[in-house]
Coordinates of C-alpha atoms in Angstrom, one line a residue:
X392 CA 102.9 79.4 108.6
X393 CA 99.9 78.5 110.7
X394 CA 96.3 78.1 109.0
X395 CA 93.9 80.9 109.9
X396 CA 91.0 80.3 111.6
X397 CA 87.7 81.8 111.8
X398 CA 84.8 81.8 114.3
X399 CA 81.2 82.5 113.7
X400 CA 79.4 84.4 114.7
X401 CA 82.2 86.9 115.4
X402 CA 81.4 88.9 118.2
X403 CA 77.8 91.2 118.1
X404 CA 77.3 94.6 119.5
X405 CA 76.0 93.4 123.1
X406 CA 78.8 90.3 123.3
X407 CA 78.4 87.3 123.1
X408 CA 75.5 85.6 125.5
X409 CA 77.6 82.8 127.0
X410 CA 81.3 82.2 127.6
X411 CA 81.1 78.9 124.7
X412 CA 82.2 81.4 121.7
X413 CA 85.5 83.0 123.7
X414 CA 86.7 80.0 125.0
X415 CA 86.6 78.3 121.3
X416 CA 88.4 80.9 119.8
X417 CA 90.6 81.6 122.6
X418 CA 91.6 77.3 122.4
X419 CA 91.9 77.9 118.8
X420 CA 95.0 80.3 119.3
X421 CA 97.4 77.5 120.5
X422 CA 97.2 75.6 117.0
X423 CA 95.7 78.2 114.5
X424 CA 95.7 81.9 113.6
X425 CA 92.7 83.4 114.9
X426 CA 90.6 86.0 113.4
X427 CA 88.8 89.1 114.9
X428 CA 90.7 87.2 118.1
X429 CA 90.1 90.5 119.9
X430 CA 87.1 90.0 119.6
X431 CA 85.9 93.3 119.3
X432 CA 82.2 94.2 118.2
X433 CA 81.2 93.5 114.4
X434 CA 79.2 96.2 112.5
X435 CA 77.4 93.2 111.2
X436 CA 77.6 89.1 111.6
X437 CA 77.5 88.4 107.2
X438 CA 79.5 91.3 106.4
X439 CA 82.2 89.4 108.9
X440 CA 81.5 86.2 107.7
X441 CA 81.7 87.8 103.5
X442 CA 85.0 89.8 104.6
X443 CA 86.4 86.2 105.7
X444 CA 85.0 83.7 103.5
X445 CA 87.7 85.0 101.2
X446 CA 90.5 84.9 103.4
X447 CA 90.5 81.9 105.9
X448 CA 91.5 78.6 105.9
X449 CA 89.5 77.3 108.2
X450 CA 85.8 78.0 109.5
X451 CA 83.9 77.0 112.8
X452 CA 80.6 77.7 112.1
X453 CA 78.0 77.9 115.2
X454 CA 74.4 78.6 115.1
X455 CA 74.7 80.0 111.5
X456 CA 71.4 78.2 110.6
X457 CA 69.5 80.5 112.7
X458 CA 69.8 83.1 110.5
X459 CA 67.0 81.6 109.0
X460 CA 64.9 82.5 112.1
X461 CA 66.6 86.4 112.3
X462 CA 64.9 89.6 110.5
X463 CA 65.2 89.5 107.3
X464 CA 65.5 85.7 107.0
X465 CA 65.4 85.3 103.0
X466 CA 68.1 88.2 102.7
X467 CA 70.0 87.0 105.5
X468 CA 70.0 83.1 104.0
X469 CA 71.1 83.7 100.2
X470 CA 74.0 85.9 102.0
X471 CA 74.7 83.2 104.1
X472 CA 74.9 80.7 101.2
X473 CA 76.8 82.9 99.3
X474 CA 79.7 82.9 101.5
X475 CA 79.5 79.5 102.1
X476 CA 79.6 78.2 98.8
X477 CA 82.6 81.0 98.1
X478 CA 84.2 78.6 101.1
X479 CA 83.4 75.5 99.2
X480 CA 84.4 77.0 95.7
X481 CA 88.4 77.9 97.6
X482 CA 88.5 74.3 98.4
X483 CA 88.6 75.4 102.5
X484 CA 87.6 73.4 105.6
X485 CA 84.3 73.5 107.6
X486 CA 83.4 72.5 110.7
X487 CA 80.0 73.0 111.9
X488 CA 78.7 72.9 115.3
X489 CA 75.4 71.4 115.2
X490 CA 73.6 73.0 118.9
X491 CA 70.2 72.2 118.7
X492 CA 68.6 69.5 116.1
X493 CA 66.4 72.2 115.4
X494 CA 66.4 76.6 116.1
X495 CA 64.5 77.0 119.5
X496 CA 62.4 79.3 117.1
X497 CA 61.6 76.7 115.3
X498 CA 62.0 75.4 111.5
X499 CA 61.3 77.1 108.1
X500 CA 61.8 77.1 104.8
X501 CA 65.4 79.2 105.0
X502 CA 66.2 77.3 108.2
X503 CA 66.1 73.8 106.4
X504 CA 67.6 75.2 102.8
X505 CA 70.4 75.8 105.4
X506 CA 70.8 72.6 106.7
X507 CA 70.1 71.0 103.6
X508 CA 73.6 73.3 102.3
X509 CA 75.5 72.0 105.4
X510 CA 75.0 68.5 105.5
X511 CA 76.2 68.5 102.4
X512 CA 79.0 70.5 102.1
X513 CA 80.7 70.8 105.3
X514 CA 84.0 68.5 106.0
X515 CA 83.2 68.0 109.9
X516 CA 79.6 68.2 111.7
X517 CA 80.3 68.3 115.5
X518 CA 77.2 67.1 118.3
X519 CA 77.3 67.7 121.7
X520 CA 74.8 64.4 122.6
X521 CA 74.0 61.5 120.9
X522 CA 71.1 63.0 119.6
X523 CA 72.2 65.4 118.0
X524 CA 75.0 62.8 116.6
X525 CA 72.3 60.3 114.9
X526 CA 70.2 63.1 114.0
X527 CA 73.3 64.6 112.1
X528 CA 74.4 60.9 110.5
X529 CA 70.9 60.6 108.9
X530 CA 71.7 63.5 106.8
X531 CA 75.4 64.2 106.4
X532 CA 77.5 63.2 103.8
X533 CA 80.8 64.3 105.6
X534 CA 82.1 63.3 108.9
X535 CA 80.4 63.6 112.4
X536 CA 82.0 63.3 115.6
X537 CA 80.4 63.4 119.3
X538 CA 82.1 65.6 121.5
X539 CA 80.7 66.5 125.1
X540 CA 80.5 69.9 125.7
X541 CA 83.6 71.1 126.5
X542 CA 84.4 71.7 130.1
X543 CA 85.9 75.2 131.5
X544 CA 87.5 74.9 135.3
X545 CA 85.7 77.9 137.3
X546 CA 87.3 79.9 140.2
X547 CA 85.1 81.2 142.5
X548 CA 86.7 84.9 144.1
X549 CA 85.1 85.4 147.3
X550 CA 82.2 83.5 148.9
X551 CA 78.3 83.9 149.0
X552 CA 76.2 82.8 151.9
X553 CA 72.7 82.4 150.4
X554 CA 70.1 83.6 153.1
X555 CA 68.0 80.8 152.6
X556 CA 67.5 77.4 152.3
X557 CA 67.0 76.1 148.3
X558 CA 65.5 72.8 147.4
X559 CA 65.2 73.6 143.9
X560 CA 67.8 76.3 142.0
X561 CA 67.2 77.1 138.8
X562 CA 69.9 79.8 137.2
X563 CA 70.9 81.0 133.4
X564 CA 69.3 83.4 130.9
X565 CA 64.9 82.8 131.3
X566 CA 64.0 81.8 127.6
X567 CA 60.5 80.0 126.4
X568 CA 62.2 77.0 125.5
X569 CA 63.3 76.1 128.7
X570 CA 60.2 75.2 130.4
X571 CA 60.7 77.6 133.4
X572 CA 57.1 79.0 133.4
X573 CA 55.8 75.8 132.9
X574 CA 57.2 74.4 135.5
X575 CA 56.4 76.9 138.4
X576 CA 52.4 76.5 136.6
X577 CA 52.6 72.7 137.5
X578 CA 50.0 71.9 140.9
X579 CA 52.0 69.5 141.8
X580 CA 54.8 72.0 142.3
X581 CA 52.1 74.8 143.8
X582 CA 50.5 72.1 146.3
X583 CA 53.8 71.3 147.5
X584 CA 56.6 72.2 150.3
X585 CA 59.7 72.6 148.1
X586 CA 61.8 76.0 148.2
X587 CA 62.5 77.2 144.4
X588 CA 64.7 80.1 144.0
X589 CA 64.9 81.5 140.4
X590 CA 68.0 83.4 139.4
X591 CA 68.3 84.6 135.6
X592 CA 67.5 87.5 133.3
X593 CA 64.6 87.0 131.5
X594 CA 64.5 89.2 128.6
X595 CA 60.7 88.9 127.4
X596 CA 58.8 90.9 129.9
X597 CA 55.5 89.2 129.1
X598 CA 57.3 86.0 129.6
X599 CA 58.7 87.1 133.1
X600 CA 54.5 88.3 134.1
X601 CA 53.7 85.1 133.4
X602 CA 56.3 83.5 135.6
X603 CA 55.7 85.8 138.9
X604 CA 52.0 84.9 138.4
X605 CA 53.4 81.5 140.1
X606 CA 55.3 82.7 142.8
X607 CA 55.1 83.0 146.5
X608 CA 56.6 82.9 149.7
X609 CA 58.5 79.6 148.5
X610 CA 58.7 79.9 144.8
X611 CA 61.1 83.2 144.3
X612 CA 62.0 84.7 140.8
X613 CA 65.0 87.0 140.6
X614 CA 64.8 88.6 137.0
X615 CA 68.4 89.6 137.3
X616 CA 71.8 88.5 135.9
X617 CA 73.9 88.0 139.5
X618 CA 77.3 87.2 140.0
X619 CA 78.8 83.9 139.4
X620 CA 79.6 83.9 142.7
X621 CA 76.4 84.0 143.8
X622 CA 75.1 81.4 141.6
X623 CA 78.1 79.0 142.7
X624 CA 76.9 79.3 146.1
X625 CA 73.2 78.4 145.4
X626 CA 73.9 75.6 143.0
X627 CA 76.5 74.4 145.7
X628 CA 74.1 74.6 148.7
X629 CA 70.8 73.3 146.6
X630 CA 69.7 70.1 146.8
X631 CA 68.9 70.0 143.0
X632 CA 69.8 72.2 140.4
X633 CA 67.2 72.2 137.8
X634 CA 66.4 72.3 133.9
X635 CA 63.1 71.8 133.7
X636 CA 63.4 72.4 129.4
X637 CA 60.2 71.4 127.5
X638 CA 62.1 71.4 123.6
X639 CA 63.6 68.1 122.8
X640 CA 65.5 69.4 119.9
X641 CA 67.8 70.9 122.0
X642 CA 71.7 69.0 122.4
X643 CA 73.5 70.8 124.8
X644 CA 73.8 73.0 127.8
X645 CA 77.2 74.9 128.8
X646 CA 74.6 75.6 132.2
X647 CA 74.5 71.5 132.8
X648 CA 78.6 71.7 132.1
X649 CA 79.0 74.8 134.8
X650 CA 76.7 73.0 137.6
X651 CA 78.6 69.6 137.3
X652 CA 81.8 71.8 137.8
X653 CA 80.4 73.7 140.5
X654 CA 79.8 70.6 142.6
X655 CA 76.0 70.6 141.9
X656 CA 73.2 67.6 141.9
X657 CA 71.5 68.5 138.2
X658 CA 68.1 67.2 137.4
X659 CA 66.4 67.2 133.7
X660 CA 64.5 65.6 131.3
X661 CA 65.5 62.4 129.4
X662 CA 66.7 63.8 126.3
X663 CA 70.0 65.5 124.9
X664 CA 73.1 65.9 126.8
X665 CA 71.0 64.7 130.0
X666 CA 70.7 61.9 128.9
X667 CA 74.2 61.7 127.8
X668 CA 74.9 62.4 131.1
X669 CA 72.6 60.7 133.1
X670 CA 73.9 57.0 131.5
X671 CA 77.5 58.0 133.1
X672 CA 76.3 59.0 136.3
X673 CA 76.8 62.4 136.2
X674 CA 73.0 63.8 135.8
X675 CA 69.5 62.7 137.2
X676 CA 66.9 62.8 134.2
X677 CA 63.1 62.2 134.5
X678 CA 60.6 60.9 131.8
X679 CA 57.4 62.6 133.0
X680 CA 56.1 65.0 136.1
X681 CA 55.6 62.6 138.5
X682 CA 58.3 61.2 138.0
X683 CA 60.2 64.6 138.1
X684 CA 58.2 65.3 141.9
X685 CA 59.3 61.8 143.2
X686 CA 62.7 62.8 142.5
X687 CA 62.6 66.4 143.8
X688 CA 60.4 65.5 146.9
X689 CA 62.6 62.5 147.8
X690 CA 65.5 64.8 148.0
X691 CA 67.7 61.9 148.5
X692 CA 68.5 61.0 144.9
X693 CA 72.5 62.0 143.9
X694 CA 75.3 61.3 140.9
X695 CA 78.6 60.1 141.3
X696 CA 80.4 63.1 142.5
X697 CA 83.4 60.3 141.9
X698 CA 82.9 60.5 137.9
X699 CA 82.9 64.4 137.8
X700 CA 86.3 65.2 138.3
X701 CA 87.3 62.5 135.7
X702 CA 84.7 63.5 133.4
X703 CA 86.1 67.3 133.9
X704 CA 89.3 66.4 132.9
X705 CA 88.2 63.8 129.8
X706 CA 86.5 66.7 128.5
X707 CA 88.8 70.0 128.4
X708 CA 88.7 72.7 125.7
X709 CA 92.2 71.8 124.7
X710 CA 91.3 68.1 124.0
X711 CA 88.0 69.1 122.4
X712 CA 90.1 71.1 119.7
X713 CA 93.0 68.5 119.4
X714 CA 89.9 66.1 118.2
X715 CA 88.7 68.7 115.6
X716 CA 92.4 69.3 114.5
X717 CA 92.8 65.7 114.1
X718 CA 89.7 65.2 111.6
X719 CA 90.3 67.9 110.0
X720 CA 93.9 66.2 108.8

């Protein structure tokens, strides 16, 4: 009889925000019994996580520190704790996927009484950079493995002919932490010739102002989520694709995974999964502006196209669970 497995978070009203959370649990299903694997909406995240806590064998945890930065935080943490420890006390496995060093929100007192729980308890911490991996090794008294982010192959359907020509793409969900407004503030960006073309929903309206206060004729923010098929045909035609991201806690980035798959040039600061990436040839990383406008005004600078394709396939979803399977044995 196979072990049963359980994701968190399960699946919230609006679906999940990236594809990272399906293609887990939909990997999962070729060694383990997956719950909620339909996954259909949840009434609410804890109440999934109680319902389970006393009934799986297994438990990838994701994010579930950040429910030190939700409403509620105080509430939402001793419920949190409480079904963790009710895993611990039934002797069960946990894996936990450590994202960020730190929530993009930020740390608190519920936030690090989280941590503090997990570093302790669980059997497996996972790291998407090396980071995130020495961070994690400073603290945890279980096991910690590095994994790159897990790759997905991507078909495109149909093609997109951008109308214009992009120097600079920058694509995904608009959020504070990564650096988008302040990158289209910089002067150097403003006093010179480079095309930027924005493409990503940004859901903080005040956030978005701010941004279009920087645009013009050559600097273009679409506040809109578009088809991956349009996005595939920017980050394919672009001379760089860009994360301009100003939090260094961050690890990883399914966005930096998707452009490298998508045949695209990415640029980004020296930190995280960039740099990861950048010492294998597969990203271009900066340590300061200037440097940054050297690289995007040279618009010469490339990675080993060579490496991707062996990168892709070193880094599958099926061999990324076959690693946790194996330390979890």
């Amino acid at each position: 009889m196979r072990q049963k497995a359980y994701f968190y978070p399960p699946r919230p009203r609006n679906g999940y925000d990236n594809p990272y959370a399906l293609n887990f649990k939909a990997t999962l299903a070729a060694k383990f019994e997956v719950a909620e694997a339909d996954n259909q909406p949840v009434k609410g995240q804890l109440l999934s996580l109680l319902h389970h806590a006393l009934s799986s064998d297994i438990f990838l945890l994701n994010w579930i520190e950040n429910v030190g930065v939700a409403r509620n935080p105080w509430l939402r943490s001793w419920i949190a704790l409480f079904c963790l420890n009710m895993m611990k006390w039934r002797g069960k496995k946990m894996v936990w996927v450590l994202h960020n060093i730190h929530p993009h929100e930020g740390e608190n007192e519920c936030t690090r009484m989280l941590k503090k729980w997990l570093f302790r308890h669980v059997h497996l911490i996972i790291a998407h950079s090396h980071d995130a991996e020495a961070y994690a090794r400073k603290h945890a008294r279980g096991k910690v493995l590095f994994c790159h982010h897990p790759v997905t192959p991507i078909t495109i359907k149909g093609e997109v002919k951008p109308t214009t020509a992009t120097d600079v793409f920058i694509w995904g969900s608009i959020l504070p932490y990564k650096g988008v407004k302040e990158f289209v503030a910089l002067p150097q960006l403003q006093a010179s010739k480079l095309n930027v073309r924005i493409l990503g929903h940004c859901p903080d309206p005040m956030l978005a102002d701010e941004i279009n206060q920087h645009c013009n004729e050559r600097v273009v923010f679409e506040n809109r989520k578009a088809p991956f098929e349009e996005i595939a045909a920017y980050i394919k035609t672009s001379h760089y694709v860009l994360f301009p991201y100003t939090d260094s806690a961050f690890s990883s980035s399914g966005a930096l995974i998707d452009t490298l798959s998508l045949g695209g040039t990415p640029v980004a600061p020296h930190t995280g999964c960039f740099k990861d990436l950048q010492q294998e040839g597969l990203c271009i990383t900066y340590n300061s502006q200037d440097e940054l406008f050297d690289i995007l005004n040279s618009r010469t600078r490339t990675i080993d196209h060579d490496k991707v394709e062996s990168f892709i396939n070193s880094n599958s979803w099926e061999k990324f669970i076959d690693k946790i399977d194996e330390h979890l044995k």
